Amino acid sequence: MTASSPLHLSDLPALRAAVSAWRTAGETVALVPTMGALHEGHLTLIAEAKRLASRAVVSLFVNPTQFGPTEDFARYPRDVAADLAAMARAGADAAWTPDVATMYPLGFATRIEVAGLTDGLCGPLRPGHFSGVATVVTKLLNQVRPDIALFGEKDFQQLQVIKRVVADLDMAPEIRGVPTIREADGLALSSRNRYLSAEERSRAPTLHAVLADIASKARDGGSVAEPVSEGIATLTAAGFAVQYMSVCDAASLAPVECVTGPARVLAAAYLGRTRLIDNVPV
Ligand code: PAF
């Protein structure tokens, strides 16, 4: 192990001992929850974690309970050795890699449901997804007990759901969203981008271009209906199958007709077999 390799922790007592030793030494702790397949977006979260706390723990756990039966759980990319190497380069202090039996031992029976925020956007399209996310993130926060946890704004609905859970359940960690990292052509970084063929990859940036265009038109304060239907038409013509495209209040995620306060343009669309999501602030 080199000096910069993160501690690799796979059982809860070892994790607790490491965090408790840091705490005894007066250090602060940040958590970056991930499902692995780390890319520059995750590395930015780790860098931000190290800026905000003395220690950064990165969890790597492909959470089965947030995938639907026809989703990509089985083929989700898994490469712990590459993730550990990337974490070392980013300066992470520990990798928390629990197995399924640690996260969901025999008899596990608890699910966290968040109403309202999950009624629209990805919620109805991915039944059980946000409940799976809310439950696993609550467990990760309780296991690591960080001062702060960081999440990418690319999963904007997920971020709002997690903020709600932490506020509603009086949990201590601060939840911090970090702006989406993009390729030079605008495509939001995602572990799922590797599913795109070269030809699909060349069309993929249209999603961000359309969202940015809608956001700029929405800033004028007029109705967003026309820019949104033009955006759907542009994506459809480019071969996307749009699941939703909506301008929403940035906190409640309720759809808005005209923008009068902080808002977000959000969309989900299939390009071939790959489901892309993205959002931009208005
Ligand atoms: O965004 C993700 O990678 C996952 O949804 C998370 C937050 C790590 C929970 O499994």
Short mmCIF file of N, CA, C and O in Angstrom, two decimals, residues 67-134:
data_model
loop_
_atom_site.label_atom_id
_atom_site.label_comp_id
_atom_site.label_asym_id
_atom_site.label_seq_id
_atom_site.Cartn_x
_atom_site.Cartn_y
_atom_site.Cartn_z
N PHE A 67 -32.69 -0.50 -8.09
CA PHE A 67 -32.83 -0.90 -9.50
C PHE A 67 -34.15 -1.63 -9.67
O PHE A 67 -34.48 -2.51 -8.86
N GLY A 68 -34.87 -1.32 -10.73
CA GLY A 68 -36.07 -2.08 -11.07
C GLY A 68 -35.70 -3.40 -11.71
O GLY A 68 -34.54 -3.61 -12.12
N PRO A 69 -36.69 -4.32 -11.81
CA PRO A 69 -36.39 -5.67 -12.32
C PRO A 69 -35.86 -5.68 -13.75
O PRO A 69 -35.15 -6.60 -14.14
N THR A 70 -36.21 -4.64 -14.56
CA THR A 70 -35.72 -4.64 -15.95
C THR A 70 -34.55 -3.67 -16.13
O THR A 70 -34.15 -3.38 -17.25
N GLU A 71 -34.02 -3.13 -15.02
CA GLU A 71 -32.93 -2.15 -15.13
C GLU A 71 -31.56 -2.84 -15.14
O GLU A 71 -31.48 -4.07 -15.18
N ASP A 72 -30.52 -2.02 -15.10
CA ASP A 72 -29.17 -2.51 -15.43
C ASP A 72 -28.34 -2.95 -14.23
O ASP A 72 -27.11 -2.86 -14.27
N PHE A 73 -28.98 -3.47 -13.17
CA PHE A 73 -28.20 -3.87 -11.98
C PHE A 73 -27.10 -4.87 -12.33
O PHE A 73 -25.95 -4.72 -11.94
N ALA A 74 -27.47 -5.90 -13.12
CA ALA A 74 -26.50 -6.97 -13.41
C ALA A 74 -25.33 -6.44 -14.23
O ALA A 74 -24.19 -6.85 -14.03
N ARG A 75 -25.62 -5.54 -15.16
CA ARG A 75 -24.51 -5.10 -16.03
C ARG A 75 -23.88 -3.78 -15.58
O ARG A 75 -23.01 -3.22 -16.25
N TYR A 76 -24.34 -3.25 -14.41
CA TYR A 76 -23.75 -1.99 -13.92
C TYR A 76 -22.24 -2.19 -13.75
O TYR A 76 -21.81 -3.19 -13.17
N PRO A 77 -21.41 -1.26 -14.27
CA PRO A 77 -19.95 -1.50 -14.24
C PRO A 77 -19.41 -1.62 -12.82
O PRO A 77 -19.74 -0.81 -11.96
N ARG A 78 -18.59 -2.65 -12.59
CA ARG A 78 -17.98 -2.86 -11.26
C ARG A 78 -16.49 -3.10 -11.46
O ARG A 78 -16.11 -4.05 -12.15
N ASP A 79 -15.65 -2.25 -10.87
CA ASP A 79 -14.20 -2.43 -10.96
C ASP A 79 -13.56 -1.76 -9.74
O ASP A 79 -13.10 -0.62 -9.80
N VAL A 80 -13.59 -2.52 -8.62
CA VAL A 80 -13.14 -1.93 -7.35
C VAL A 80 -11.67 -1.53 -7.42
O VAL A 80 -11.28 -0.48 -6.90
N ALA A 81 -10.83 -2.32 -8.11
CA ALA A 81 -9.39 -1.99 -8.17
C ALA A 81 -9.19 -0.64 -8.86
O ALA A 81 -8.43 0.21 -8.39
N ALA A 82 -9.91 -0.43 -9.98
CA ALA A 82 -9.79 0.86 -10.68
C ALA A 82 -10.34 1.99 -9.81
O ALA A 82 -9.78 3.10 -9.78
N ASP A 83 -11.42 1.72 -9.09
CA ASP A 83 -12.00 2.76 -8.22
C ASP A 83 -11.04 3.13 -7.10
O ASP A 83 -10.88 4.31 -6.77
N LEU A 84 -10.37 2.11 -6.52
CA LEU A 84 -9.42 2.41 -5.44
C LEU A 84 -8.25 3.23 -5.96
O LEU A 84 -7.78 4.16 -5.30
N ALA A 85 -7.81 2.92 -7.18
CA ALA A 85 -6.70 3.69 -7.77
C ALA A 85 -7.13 5.13 -8.02
O ALA A 85 -6.38 6.08 -7.72
N ALA A 86 -8.34 5.31 -8.52
CA ALA A 86 -8.84 6.67 -8.77
C ALA A 86 -9.00 7.44 -7.45
O ALA A 86 -8.65 8.62 -7.35
N MET A 87 -9.47 6.73 -6.43
CA MET A 87 -9.63 7.38 -5.11
C MET A 87 -8.28 7.80 -4.55
O MET A 87 -8.18 8.86 -3.91
N ALA A 88 -7.26 6.96 -4.76
CA ALA A 88 -5.91 7.31 -4.27
C ALA A 88 -5.44 8.59 -4.94
O ALA A 88 -4.93 9.51 -4.30
N ARG A 89 -5.67 8.67 -6.27
CA ARG A 89 -5.24 9.87 -7.01
C ARG A 89 -5.99 11.10 -6.50
O ARG A 89 -5.45 12.21 -6.46
N ALA A 90 -7.26 10.92 -6.10
CA ALA A 90 -8.08 12.06 -5.67
C ALA A 90 -7.86 12.42 -4.20
O ALA A 90 -8.38 13.41 -3.72
N GLY A 91 -7.09 11.57 -3.48
CA GLY A 91 -6.77 11.90 -2.09
C GLY A 91 -7.80 11.44 -1.08
O GLY A 91 -7.84 11.94 0.05
N ALA A 92 -8.64 10.44 -1.45
CA ALA A 92 -9.61 9.91 -0.48
C ALA A 92 -8.87 9.17 0.62
O ALA A 92 -7.82 8.58 0.40
N ASP A 93 -9.44 9.21 1.84
CA ASP A 93 -8.79 8.55 2.98
C ASP A 93 -9.26 7.13 3.18
O ASP A 93 -8.50 6.30 3.68
N ALA A 94 -10.52 6.84 2.83
CA ALA A 94 -11.02 5.48 3.04
C ALA A 94 -12.06 5.13 2.01
O ALA A 94 -12.87 5.98 1.59
N ALA A 95 -12.05 3.85 1.60
CA ALA A 95 -13.10 3.30 0.75
C ALA A 95 -13.95 2.40 1.64
O ALA A 95 -13.41 1.51 2.31
N TRP A 96 -15.24 2.65 1.63
CA TRP A 96 -16.17 1.81 2.42
C TRP A 96 -16.90 0.92 1.42
O TRP A 96 -17.66 1.43 0.59
N THR A 97 -16.59 -0.38 1.45
CA THR A 97 -17.13 -1.30 0.45
C THR A 97 -17.91 -2.43 1.13
O THR A 97 -17.45 -3.59 1.16
N PRO A 98 -19.07 -2.11 1.68
CA PRO A 98 -19.86 -3.16 2.34
C PRO A 98 -20.40 -4.14 1.30
O PRO A 98 -20.60 -3.76 0.14
N ASP A 99 -20.65 -5.39 1.71
CA ASP A 99 -21.32 -6.31 0.79
C ASP A 99 -22.83 -6.27 1.06
O ASP A 99 -23.30 -5.60 1.99
N VAL A 100 -23.58 -7.01 0.23
CA VAL A 100 -25.04 -6.96 0.34
C VAL A 100 -25.50 -7.47 1.70
O VAL A 100 -26.43 -6.92 2.31
N ALA A 101 -24.80 -8.48 2.25
CA ALA A 101 -25.22 -9.03 3.54
C ALA A 101 -25.01 -8.03 4.68
O ALA A 101 -25.73 -8.04 5.67
N THR A 102 -24.02 -7.16 4.53
CA THR A 102 -23.80 -6.12 5.55
C THR A 102 -24.88 -5.05 5.45
O THR A 102 -25.39 -4.57 6.47
N MET A 103 -25.26 -4.71 4.24
CA MET A 103 -26.26 -3.65 4.06
C MET A 103 -27.68 -4.16 4.32
O MET A 103 -28.50 -3.46 4.88
N TYR A 104 -27.94 -5.40 3.87
CA TYR A 104 -29.30 -5.95 4.00
C TYR A 104 -29.23 -7.34 4.62
O TYR A 104 -29.44 -8.34 3.93
N PRO A 105 -28.92 -7.41 5.93
CA PRO A 105 -28.83 -8.73 6.55
C PRO A 105 -30.19 -9.44 6.57
O PRO A 105 -31.22 -8.78 6.40
N LEU A 106 -30.15 -10.72 6.77
CA LEU A 106 -31.38 -11.52 6.82
C LEU A 106 -32.37 -10.85 7.78
O LEU A 106 -31.99 -10.47 8.89
N GLY A 107 -33.60 -10.69 7.36
CA GLY A 107 -34.61 -10.09 8.22
C GLY A 107 -34.76 -8.59 8.03
O GLY A 107 -35.66 -7.97 8.60
N PHE A 108 -33.90 -7.99 7.20
CA PHE A 108 -33.99 -6.54 6.95
C PHE A 108 -35.38 -6.21 6.42
O PHE A 108 -35.86 -6.82 5.47
N ALA A 109 -36.06 -5.22 7.04
CA ALA A 109 -37.48 -5.00 6.70
C ALA A 109 -37.86 -3.53 6.61
O ALA A 109 -39.06 -3.22 6.55
N THR A 110 -36.88 -2.63 6.61
CA THR A 110 -37.19 -1.20 6.67
C THR A 110 -37.01 -0.54 5.32
O THR A 110 -36.02 -0.79 4.63
N ARG A 111 -37.98 0.31 4.92
CA ARG A 111 -37.82 1.11 3.70
C ARG A 111 -38.22 2.54 4.05
O ARG A 111 -39.19 2.75 4.76
N ILE A 112 -37.50 3.48 3.52
CA ILE A 112 -37.86 4.89 3.71
C ILE A 112 -38.55 5.39 2.45
O ILE A 112 -38.01 5.24 1.35
N GLU A 113 -39.74 5.93 2.61
CA GLU A 113 -40.52 6.46 1.49
C GLU A 113 -40.60 7.97 1.64
O GLU A 113 -40.90 8.45 2.73
N VAL A 114 -40.38 8.70 0.57
CA VAL A 114 -40.49 10.16 0.62
C VAL A 114 -41.64 10.56 -0.31
O VAL A 114 -41.59 10.29 -1.51
N ALA A 115 -42.65 11.17 0.27
CA ALA A 115 -43.82 11.57 -0.52
C ALA A 115 -43.55 12.91 -1.20
O ALA A 115 -42.61 13.63 -0.86
N GLY A 116 -44.37 13.24 -2.18
CA GLY A 116 -44.32 14.57 -2.79
C GLY A 116 -43.19 14.71 -3.79
O GLY A 116 -43.42 14.70 -5.01
N LEU A 117 -41.96 14.79 -3.29
CA LEU A 117 -40.80 14.99 -4.17
C LEU A 117 -40.63 13.86 -5.18
O LEU A 117 -39.99 14.04 -6.21
N THR A 118 -41.18 12.69 -4.87
CA THR A 118 -41.01 11.53 -5.76
C THR A 118 -42.25 11.28 -6.61
O THR A 118 -42.31 10.27 -7.33
N ASP A 119 -43.23 12.21 -6.55
CA ASP A 119 -44.48 11.99 -7.31
C ASP A 119 -44.28 12.14 -8.81
O ASP A 119 -45.03 11.58 -9.60
N GLY A 120 -43.30 12.99 -9.22
CA GLY A 120 -43.12 13.27 -10.64
C GLY A 120 -41.74 12.86 -11.12
O GLY A 120 -41.00 12.13 -10.46
N LEU A 121 -41.39 13.35 -12.33
CA LEU A 121 -40.06 13.13 -12.94
C LEU A 121 -39.73 11.63 -12.94
O LEU A 121 -40.51 10.82 -13.44
N CYS A 122 -38.60 11.22 -12.35
CA CYS A 122 -38.21 9.80 -12.39
C CYS A 122 -39.07 8.93 -11.48
O CYS A 122 -39.07 7.70 -11.64
N GLY A 123 -39.78 9.53 -10.52
CA GLY A 123 -40.50 8.74 -9.52
C GLY A 123 -41.43 7.70 -10.12
O GLY A 123 -41.25 6.49 -9.91
N PRO A 124 -42.45 8.12 -10.90
CA PRO A 124 -43.38 7.13 -11.45
C PRO A 124 -42.74 6.20 -12.48
O PRO A 124 -43.23 5.10 -12.70
N LEU A 125 -41.65 6.64 -13.10
CA LEU A 125 -41.00 5.81 -14.13
C LEU A 125 -40.11 4.73 -13.53
O LEU A 125 -39.79 3.75 -14.19
N ARG A 126 -39.68 4.95 -12.29
CA ARG A 126 -38.78 3.99 -11.64
C ARG A 126 -39.36 3.65 -10.26
O ARG A 126 -38.80 4.05 -9.22
N PRO A 127 -40.46 2.87 -10.23
CA PRO A 127 -41.11 2.58 -8.94
C PRO A 127 -40.11 1.95 -7.96
O PRO A 127 -39.38 1.04 -8.33
N GLY A 128 -40.08 2.46 -6.75
CA GLY A 128 -39.19 1.91 -5.72
C GLY A 128 -37.78 2.47 -5.74
O GLY A 128 -37.02 2.29 -4.79
N HIS A 129 -37.43 3.18 -6.81
CA HIS A 129 -36.05 3.67 -6.93
C HIS A 129 -35.68 4.62 -5.79
O HIS A 129 -34.67 4.41 -5.10
N PHE A 130 -36.50 5.65 -5.58
CA PHE A 130 -36.11 6.65 -4.58
C PHE A 130 -36.22 6.09 -3.16
O PHE A 130 -35.48 6.51 -2.27
N SER A 131 -37.12 5.14 -2.97
CA SER A 131 -37.19 4.49 -1.67
C SER A 131 -35.88 3.71 -1.42
O SER A 131 -35.31 3.73 -0.32
N GLY A 132 -35.40 3.04 -2.47
CA GLY A 132 -34.13 2.31 -2.36
C GLY A 132 -32.97 3.25 -2.08
O GLY A 132 -32.10 2.97 -1.25
N VAL A 133 -32.95 4.40 -2.77
CA VAL A 133 -31.88 5.39 -2.57
C VAL A 133 -31.97 5.96 -1.15
O VAL A 133 -30.96 6.05 -0.43
N ALA A 134 -33.19 6.37 -0.75
CA ALA A 134 -33.35 6.99 0.58
C ALA A 134 -32.92 6.03 1.67
O ALA A 134 -32.25 6.42 2.65
#
